[in-house]
Coordinates of C-alpha atoms and ligand atoms in Angstrom, one line a residue:
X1 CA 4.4 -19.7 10.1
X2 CA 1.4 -19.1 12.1
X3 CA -1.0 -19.5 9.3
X4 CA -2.5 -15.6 11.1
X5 CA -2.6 -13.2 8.4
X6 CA -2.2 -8.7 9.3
X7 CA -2.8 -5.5 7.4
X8 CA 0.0 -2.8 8.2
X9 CA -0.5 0.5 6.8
X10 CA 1.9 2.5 5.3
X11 CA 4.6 -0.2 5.9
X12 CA 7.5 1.3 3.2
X13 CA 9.2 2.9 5.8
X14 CA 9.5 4.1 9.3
X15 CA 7.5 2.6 12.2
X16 CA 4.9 0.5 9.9
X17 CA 8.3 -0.8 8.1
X18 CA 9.6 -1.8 11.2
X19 CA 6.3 -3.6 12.5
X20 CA 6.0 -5.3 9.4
X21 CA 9.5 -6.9 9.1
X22 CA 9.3 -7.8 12.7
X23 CA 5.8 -9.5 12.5
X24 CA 7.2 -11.6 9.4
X25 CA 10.4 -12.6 10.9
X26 CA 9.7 -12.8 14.4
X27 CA 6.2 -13.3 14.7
X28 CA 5.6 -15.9 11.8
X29 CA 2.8 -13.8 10.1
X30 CA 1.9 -13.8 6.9
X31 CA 1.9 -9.7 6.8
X32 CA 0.0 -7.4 3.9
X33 CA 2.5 -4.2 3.4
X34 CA -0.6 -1.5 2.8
X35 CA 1.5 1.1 0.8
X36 CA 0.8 4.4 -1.2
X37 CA 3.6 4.2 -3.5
X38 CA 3.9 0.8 -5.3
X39 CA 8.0 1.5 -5.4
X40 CA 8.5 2.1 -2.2
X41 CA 6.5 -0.2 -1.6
X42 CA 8.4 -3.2 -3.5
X43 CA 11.5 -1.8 -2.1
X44 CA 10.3 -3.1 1.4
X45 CA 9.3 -6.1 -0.1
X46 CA 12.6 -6.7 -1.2
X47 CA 14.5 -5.6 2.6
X48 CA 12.6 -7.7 4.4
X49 CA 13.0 -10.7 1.8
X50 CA 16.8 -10.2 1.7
X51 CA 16.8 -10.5 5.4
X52 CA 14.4 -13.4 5.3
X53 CA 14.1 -15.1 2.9
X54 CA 11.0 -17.3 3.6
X55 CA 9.2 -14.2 5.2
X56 CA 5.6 -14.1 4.1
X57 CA 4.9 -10.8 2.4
X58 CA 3.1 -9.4 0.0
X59 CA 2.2 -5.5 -1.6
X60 CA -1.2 -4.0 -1.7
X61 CA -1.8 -0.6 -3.3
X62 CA -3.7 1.9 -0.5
X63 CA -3.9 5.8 -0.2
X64 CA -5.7 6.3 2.7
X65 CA -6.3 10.0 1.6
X66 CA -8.8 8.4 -0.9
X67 CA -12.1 7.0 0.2
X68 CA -12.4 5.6 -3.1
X69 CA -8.8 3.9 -2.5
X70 CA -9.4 3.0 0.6
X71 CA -13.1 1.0 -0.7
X72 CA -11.0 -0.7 -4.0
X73 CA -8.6 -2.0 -1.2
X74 CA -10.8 -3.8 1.0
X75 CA -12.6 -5.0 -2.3
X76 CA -9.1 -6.5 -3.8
X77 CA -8.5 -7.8 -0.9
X78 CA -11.6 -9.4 -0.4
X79 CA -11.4 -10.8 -3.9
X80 CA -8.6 -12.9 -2.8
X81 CA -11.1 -14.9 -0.4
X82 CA -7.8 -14.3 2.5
X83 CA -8.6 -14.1 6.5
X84 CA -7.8 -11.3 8.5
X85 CA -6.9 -11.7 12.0
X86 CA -4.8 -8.3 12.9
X87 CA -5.1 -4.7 11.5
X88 CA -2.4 -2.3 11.9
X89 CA -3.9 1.6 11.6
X90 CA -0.1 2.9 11.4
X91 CA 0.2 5.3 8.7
X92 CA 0.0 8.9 8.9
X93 CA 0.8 12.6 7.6
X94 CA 2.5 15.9 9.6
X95 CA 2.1 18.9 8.1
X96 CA 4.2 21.7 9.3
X97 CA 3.2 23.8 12.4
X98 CA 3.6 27.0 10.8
X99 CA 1.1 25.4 7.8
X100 CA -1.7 27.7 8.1
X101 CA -3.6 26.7 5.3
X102 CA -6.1 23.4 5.0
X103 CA -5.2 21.2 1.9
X104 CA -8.3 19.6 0.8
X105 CA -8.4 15.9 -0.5
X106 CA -10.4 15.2 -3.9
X107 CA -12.9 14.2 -1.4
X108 CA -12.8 17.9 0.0
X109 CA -11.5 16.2 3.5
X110 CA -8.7 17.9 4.6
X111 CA -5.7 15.8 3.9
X112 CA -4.1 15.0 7.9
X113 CA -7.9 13.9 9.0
X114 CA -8.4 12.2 5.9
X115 CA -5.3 10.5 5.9
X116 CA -4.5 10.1 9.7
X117 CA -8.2 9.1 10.7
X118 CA -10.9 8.9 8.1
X119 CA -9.6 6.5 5.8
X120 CA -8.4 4.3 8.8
X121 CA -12.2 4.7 10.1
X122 CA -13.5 3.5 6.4
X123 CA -11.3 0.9 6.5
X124 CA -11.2 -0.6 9.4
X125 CA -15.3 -0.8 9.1
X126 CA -15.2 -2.4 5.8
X127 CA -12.7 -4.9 7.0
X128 CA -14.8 -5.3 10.5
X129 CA -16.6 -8.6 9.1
X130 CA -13.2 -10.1 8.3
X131 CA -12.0 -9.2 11.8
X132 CA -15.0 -11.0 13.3
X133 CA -14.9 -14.0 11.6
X134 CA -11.3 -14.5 12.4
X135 CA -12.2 -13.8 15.8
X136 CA -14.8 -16.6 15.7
X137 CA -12.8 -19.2 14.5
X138 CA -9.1 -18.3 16.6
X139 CA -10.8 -16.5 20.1
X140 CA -8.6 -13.9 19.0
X141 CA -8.0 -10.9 16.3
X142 CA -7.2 -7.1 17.0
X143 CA -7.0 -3.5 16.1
X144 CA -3.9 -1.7 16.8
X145 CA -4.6 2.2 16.1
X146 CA -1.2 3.8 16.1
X147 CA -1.4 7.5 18.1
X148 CA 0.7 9.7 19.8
X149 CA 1.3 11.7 22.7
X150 CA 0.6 14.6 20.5
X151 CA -3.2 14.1 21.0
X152 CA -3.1 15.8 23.7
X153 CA -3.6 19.5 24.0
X154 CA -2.8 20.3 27.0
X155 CA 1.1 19.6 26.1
X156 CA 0.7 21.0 23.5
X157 CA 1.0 25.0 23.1
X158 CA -1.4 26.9 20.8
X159 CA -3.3 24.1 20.1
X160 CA -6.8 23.6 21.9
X161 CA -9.5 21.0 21.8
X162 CA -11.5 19.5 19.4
X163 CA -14.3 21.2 18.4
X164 CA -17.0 18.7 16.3
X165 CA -18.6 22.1 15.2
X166 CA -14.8 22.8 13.3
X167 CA -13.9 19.2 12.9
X168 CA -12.1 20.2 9.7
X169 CA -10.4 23.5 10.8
X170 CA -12.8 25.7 8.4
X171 CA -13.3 28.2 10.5
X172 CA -10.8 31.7 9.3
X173 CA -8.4 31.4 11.4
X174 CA -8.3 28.0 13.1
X175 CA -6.4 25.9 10.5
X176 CA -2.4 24.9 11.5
X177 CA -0.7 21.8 11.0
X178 CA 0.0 20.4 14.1
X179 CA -4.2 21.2 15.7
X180 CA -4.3 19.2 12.6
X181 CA -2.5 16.5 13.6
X182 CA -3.4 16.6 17.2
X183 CA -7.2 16.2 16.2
X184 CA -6.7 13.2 13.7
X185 CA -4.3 11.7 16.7
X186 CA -6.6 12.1 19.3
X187 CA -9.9 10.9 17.1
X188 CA -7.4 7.8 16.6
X189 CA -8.1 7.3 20.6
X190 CA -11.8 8.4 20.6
X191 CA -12.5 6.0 17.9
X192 CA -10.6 2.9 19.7
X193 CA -12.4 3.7 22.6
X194 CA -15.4 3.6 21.4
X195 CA -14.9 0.5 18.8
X196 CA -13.6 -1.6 21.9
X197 CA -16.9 -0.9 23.5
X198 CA -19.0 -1.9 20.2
X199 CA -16.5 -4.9 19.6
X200 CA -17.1 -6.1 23.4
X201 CA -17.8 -9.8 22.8
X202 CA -16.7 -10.5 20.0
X203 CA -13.1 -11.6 20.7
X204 CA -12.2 -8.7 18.5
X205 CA -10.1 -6.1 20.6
X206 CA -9.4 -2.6 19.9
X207 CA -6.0 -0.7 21.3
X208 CA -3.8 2.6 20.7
X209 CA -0.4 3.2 20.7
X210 CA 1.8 5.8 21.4
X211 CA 5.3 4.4 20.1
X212 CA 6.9 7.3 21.7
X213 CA 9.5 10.0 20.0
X214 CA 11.1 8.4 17.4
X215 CA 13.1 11.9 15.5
X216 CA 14.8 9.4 12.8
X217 CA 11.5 8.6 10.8
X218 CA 10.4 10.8 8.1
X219 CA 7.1 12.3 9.6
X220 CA 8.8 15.4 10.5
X221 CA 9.9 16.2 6.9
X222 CA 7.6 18.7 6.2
X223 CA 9.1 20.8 9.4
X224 CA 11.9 23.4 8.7
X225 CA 15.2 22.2 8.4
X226 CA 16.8 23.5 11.3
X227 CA 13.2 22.3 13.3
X228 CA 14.5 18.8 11.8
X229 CA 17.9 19.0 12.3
X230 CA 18.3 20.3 15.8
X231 CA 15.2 17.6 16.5
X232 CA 16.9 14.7 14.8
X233 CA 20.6 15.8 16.9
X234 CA 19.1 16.6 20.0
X235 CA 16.2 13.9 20.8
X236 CA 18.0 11.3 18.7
X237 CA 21.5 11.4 19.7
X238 CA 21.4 13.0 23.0
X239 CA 18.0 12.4 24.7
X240 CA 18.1 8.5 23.1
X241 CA 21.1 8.2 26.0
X242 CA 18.4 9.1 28.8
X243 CA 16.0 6.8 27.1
X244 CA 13.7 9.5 25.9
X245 CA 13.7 8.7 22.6
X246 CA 13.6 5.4 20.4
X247 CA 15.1 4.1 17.1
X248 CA 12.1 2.6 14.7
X249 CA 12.9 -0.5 15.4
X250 CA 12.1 -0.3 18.6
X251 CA 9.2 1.4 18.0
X252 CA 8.0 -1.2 15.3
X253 CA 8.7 -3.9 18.1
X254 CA 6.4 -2.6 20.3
X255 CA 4.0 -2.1 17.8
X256 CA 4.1 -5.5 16.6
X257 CA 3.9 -6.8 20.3
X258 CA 0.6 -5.1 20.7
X259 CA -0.6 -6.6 17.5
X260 CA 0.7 -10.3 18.2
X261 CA 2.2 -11.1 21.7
X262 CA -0.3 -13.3 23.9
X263 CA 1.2 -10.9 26.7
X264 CA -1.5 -8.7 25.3
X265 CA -4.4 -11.3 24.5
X266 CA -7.9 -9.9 26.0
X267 CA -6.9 -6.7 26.4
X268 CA -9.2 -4.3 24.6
X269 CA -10.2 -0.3 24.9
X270 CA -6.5 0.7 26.2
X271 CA -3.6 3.1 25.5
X272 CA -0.3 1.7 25.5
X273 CA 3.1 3.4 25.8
X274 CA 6.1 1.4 26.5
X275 CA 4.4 -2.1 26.4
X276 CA 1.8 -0.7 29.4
X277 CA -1.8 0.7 29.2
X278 CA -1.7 3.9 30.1
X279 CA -3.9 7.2 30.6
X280 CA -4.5 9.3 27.4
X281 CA -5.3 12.9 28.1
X282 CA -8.9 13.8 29.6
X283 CA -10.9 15.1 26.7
X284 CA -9.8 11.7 25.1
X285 CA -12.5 10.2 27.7
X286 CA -14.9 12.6 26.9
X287 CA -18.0 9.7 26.0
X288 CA -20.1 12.6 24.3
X289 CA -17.2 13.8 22.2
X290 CA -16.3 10.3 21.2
X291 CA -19.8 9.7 19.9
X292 CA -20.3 12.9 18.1
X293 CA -17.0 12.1 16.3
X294 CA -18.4 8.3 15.6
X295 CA -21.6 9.9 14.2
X296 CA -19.3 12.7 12.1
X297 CA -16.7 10.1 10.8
X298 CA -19.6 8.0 9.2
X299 CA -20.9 10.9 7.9
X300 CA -17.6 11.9 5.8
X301 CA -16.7 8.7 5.5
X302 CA -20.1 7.8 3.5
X303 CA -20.6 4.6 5.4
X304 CA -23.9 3.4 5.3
X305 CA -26.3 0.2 5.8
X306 CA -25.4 -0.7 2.2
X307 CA -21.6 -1.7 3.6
X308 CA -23.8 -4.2 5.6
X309 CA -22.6 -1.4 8.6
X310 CA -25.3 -1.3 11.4
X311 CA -23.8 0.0 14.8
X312 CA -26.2 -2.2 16.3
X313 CA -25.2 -5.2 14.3
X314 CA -21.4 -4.8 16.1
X315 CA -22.5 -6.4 19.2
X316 CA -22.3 -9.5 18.2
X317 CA -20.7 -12.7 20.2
X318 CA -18.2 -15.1 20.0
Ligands
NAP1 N1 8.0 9.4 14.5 C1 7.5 9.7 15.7 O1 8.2 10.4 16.6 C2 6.2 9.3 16.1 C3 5.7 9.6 17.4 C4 4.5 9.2 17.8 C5 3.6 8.6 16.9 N2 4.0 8.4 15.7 C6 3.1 7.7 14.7 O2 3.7 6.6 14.1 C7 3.1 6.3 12.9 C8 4.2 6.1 11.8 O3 4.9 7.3 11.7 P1 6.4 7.4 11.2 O4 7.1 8.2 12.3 O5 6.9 6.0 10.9 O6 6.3 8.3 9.9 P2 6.9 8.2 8.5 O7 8.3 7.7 8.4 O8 6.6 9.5 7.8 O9 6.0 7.1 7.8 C9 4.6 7.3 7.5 C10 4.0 6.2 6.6 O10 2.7 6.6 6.3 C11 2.5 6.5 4.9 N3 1.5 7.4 4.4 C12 1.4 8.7 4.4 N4 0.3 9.1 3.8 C13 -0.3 8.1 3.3 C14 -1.5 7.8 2.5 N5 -2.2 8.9 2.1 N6 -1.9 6.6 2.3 C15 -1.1 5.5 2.7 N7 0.0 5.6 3.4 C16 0.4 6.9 3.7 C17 3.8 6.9 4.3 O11 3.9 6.4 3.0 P3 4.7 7.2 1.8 O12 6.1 6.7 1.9 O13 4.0 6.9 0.6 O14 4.7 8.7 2.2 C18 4.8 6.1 5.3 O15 4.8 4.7 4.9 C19 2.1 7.5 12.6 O16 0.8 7.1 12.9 C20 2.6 8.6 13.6 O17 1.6 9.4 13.9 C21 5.3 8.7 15.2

């Protein structure tokens, strides 16, 4: 055991499953399975304890579609007087492309920004000091923010740029899920970007991930059948021969590398696909965007100077 302790979010199945199991077994971590549903949850529990038995792992209650869930998390957790020296932004919502209408959370946040990139925002700031003093004491914790290649808009047909004016899709006419999804996905980049920057020195670093196309994971399920089906023969089973697809495992691997492997020790601010930094799309290194969505996400967020946050106070050093 390496005595290191990480948060995975919505770790019950898919991807944050996978990075999970593989950062108990392989990497020695005691891991945190961050999970909606307290079933499902257990039910991980339980796979990854059958398969190890002396893995460390333990379930926390989080809906990340709830700033008011996402604040009793961090203070449970914070109860329990543990360290923190890795946080795992992984889980996430898809809506259907031909959604057309915005579902609004109880917080009136609509539920893929809330879920995919608001509640990650509140929580990884509320966790921040955690972060830093594990940084202090090891020379080494991280953020892994998990994206995807769907941030980008230029791939992406019908779908256009974010605009901060529309950050929720109010706007008649502007709403589908997948600009949705793109926008949460690419604010996932914006905000790693940035945090990097306001991190620099503290030993705390900040990356993104694009796992790649993994069709056997349930974040398509809200697509149409035959959209899933042909998806799940096609990229899994035929593309996974050219190597253009992955199974979760993999993907969790390479998630969990990010989060733990010295390969990746120092590196801060990047985008990673295959185990390499890589270049996001353009308007994801748009400086003005990224802190007009900083400013916005504290706004909706409700973060203030009475969570001790202080944008200044970030630039602290080891
Ligand atoms: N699959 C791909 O091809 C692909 C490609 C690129 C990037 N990604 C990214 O990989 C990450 C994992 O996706 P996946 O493919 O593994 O999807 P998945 O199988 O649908 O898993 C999503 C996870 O997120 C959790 N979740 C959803 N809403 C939540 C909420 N409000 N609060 C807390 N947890 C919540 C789910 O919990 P429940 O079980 O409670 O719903 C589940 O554990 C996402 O960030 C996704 O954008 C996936």
């Amino acid at each position: 055991m390496t005595g290191r302790v990480v948060i995975v979010t919505g770790a019950d199945r898919g991807i944050g499953y996978e990075t999970a199991r593989y950062m108990a077994a392989e990497g020695g971590y005691d891991v945190v399975l961050a999970c909606r549903d307290q079933e499902k949850g257990q039910n991980a529990i339980h796979q990854i304890k059958k398969d190890n038995p002396s893995a460390l792992v333990t379930l926390m209650q989080l809906d990340l579609s709830s700033l008011t869930s996402v604040r009793d998390f961090v203070t449970n957790f914070t109860m329990k007087k543990r360290k923190l020296h890795v946080l795992v932004n992984n889980a996430a919502v898809k809506l259907s492309s031909t959604d057309l209408t915005a579902k609004p959370t109880r917080d009136q946040i609509e539920v893929t920004m809330a879920t995919n990139y608001i509640g990650p925002f509140l929580l990884t700031h509320l966790l921040l000091d955690l972060l830093v003093t594990a940084a202090h004491m090891t020379g080494d914790a991280r953020i892994v923010n998990v994206t995807c290649a769907e941030h980008d808009h230029e791939k992406l047909p019908g779908v256009t740029e974010l605009d901060v004016d529309n950050f929720q899709l109010t706007k008649k006419g502007t709403f589908s899920g997948l600009q949705a999804y793109k926008n949460s996905k690419l604010c996932n980049i914006l905000f790693s970007y940035q945090l990097a920057d306001s991190l620099s020195g503290t030993g705390v670093s900040v990356n993104c991930i694009n796992p790649g196309n993994i069709p056997s994971t349930q974040l398509e399920s809200r697509s149409s059948k035959v959209k899933r089906g042909l998806k799940l023969v096609c990229l899994h089973y035929l593309l996974r021969c050219a190597k253009f697809t992955q199974t979760k495992k993999q993907a969790g691997k390479q998630v969990a590398l990010l989060a733990s492997s010295d390969k990746y020790k120092g590196s801060t601010g990047c985008y990673y696909e295959d185990g390499v930094a890589e270049r996001s799309s353009i308007e994801s290194y748009d400086r003005e965007l990224r802190q007009k969505v900083w400013n916005i996400s504290k706004k909706i967020a409700g973060l203030g100077r009475d969570d001790g946050f202080d944008d200044i106070s970030l630039h602290s050093t080891v």
